[in-house]
Coordinates of C-alpha atoms in Angstrom, one line a residue:
M1 CA 13.8 -20.5 6.2
N2 CA 10.1 -19.6 7.0
E3 CA 8.1 -19.0 4.0
F4 CA 4.7 -16.7 4.4
Y5 CA 1.6 -17.5 2.7
F6 CA -1.5 -15.1 2.3
K7 CA -5.0 -16.2 2.4
D8 CA -5.8 -13.2 -0.2
I9 CA -4.7 -9.9 -1.4
N10 CA -6.1 -8.1 1.8
D11 CA -4.0 -10.3 3.9
L12 CA -0.9 -9.5 1.9
Y13 CA -1.9 -5.9 2.2
N14 CA -2.1 -6.0 5.9
R15 CA 1.2 -7.7 6.3
L16 CA 2.8 -4.8 4.2
K17 CA 1.1 -2.0 5.8
P18 CA 3.8 -1.0 8.3
A19 CA 6.0 -0.3 5.5
L20 CA 3.3 1.4 3.4
R21 CA 2.7 3.7 6.4
S22 CA 6.4 4.5 6.7
K23 CA 6.4 5.5 2.8
V24 CA 3.4 7.6 3.3
K25 CA 5.0 9.4 6.2
E26 CA 8.1 9.8 4.1
L27 CA 6.3 11.3 1.0
K28 CA 4.6 13.6 3.7
I29 CA 7.5 15.0 5.5
R30 CA 9.9 15.2 2.6
H31 CA 7.8 16.1 -0.4
N32 CA 4.6 17.5 1.2
L33 CA 2.5 14.9 -0.6
K34 CA -0.7 13.3 0.4
I35 CA -0.3 9.8 -1.3
K36 CA -2.4 7.0 0.2
E37 CA -1.1 3.5 1.3
E38 CA -3.5 2.2 -1.1
D39 CA -2.0 4.2 -4.0
I40 CA 1.4 2.9 -3.2
F41 CA 0.2 -0.7 -3.1
K42 CA -1.8 -0.4 -6.3
Y43 CA 1.2 1.2 -8.1
L44 CA 3.5 -1.7 -7.3
A45 CA 1.0 -4.2 -7.9
D46 CA 0.2 -2.9 -11.3
N47 CA 3.7 -1.9 -12.4
K48 CA 6.4 -3.7 -10.4
W49 CA 5.4 -7.1 -8.9
P50 CA 3.9 -8.8 -12.0
K51 CA 7.2 -8.6 -13.5
S52 CA 9.0 -10.2 -10.7
E53 CA 9.6 -14.0 -10.1
D54 CA 10.0 -15.6 -6.6
L55 CA 8.9 -12.6 -5.0
T56 CA 9.3 -12.4 -1.3
L57 CA 7.9 -10.5 1.5
Y58 CA 11.2 -8.9 2.1
D59 CA 11.4 -7.9 -1.6
M60 CA 8.1 -6.3 -1.5
V61 CA 8.9 -4.3 1.7
E62 CA 12.1 -3.1 -0.1
D63 CA 10.3 -2.2 -3.2
I64 CA 7.9 -0.1 -1.1
L65 CA 10.6 1.7 0.9
Y66 CA 12.9 2.3 -2.2
L67 CA 10.3 2.8 -4.8
D68 CA 11.0 5.8 -7.4
N69 CA 8.8 8.7 -5.8
N70 CA 8.6 10.5 -9.0
K71 CA 7.2 7.4 -10.7
L72 CA 4.6 7.0 -8.2
I73 CA 3.6 10.7 -8.3
D74 CA 3.1 10.3 -12.2
Y75 CA 1.0 7.1 -11.6
V76 CA -1.3 8.9 -9.0
A77 CA -1.7 11.9 -11.1
N78 CA -2.7 9.7 -14.2
N79 CA -5.1 7.7 -12.3
I80 CA -6.7 11.0 -10.8
K81 CA -7.2 12.3 -14.2
E82 CA -8.6 8.9 -15.7
A83 CA -11.3 8.8 -12.7
S84 CA -12.4 12.3 -13.3

């Protein structure tokens, strides 16, 4: 089986970008939310992926597409408050 290796976090982000775009589009259409690709990536990088072992690209795409929208919304709202 082919394994993917990434030069850095930006390389990984770029590889995940199609899934991130898809999730942003879903959030906009279904929930009328304006959440950025970066917000989704940061949420998962901070909350989900550090707890995972042997994480594959497939797992990461699945996490993006099936993430709990309410948890993401809370995370983004809390980060906006902290940034203010």
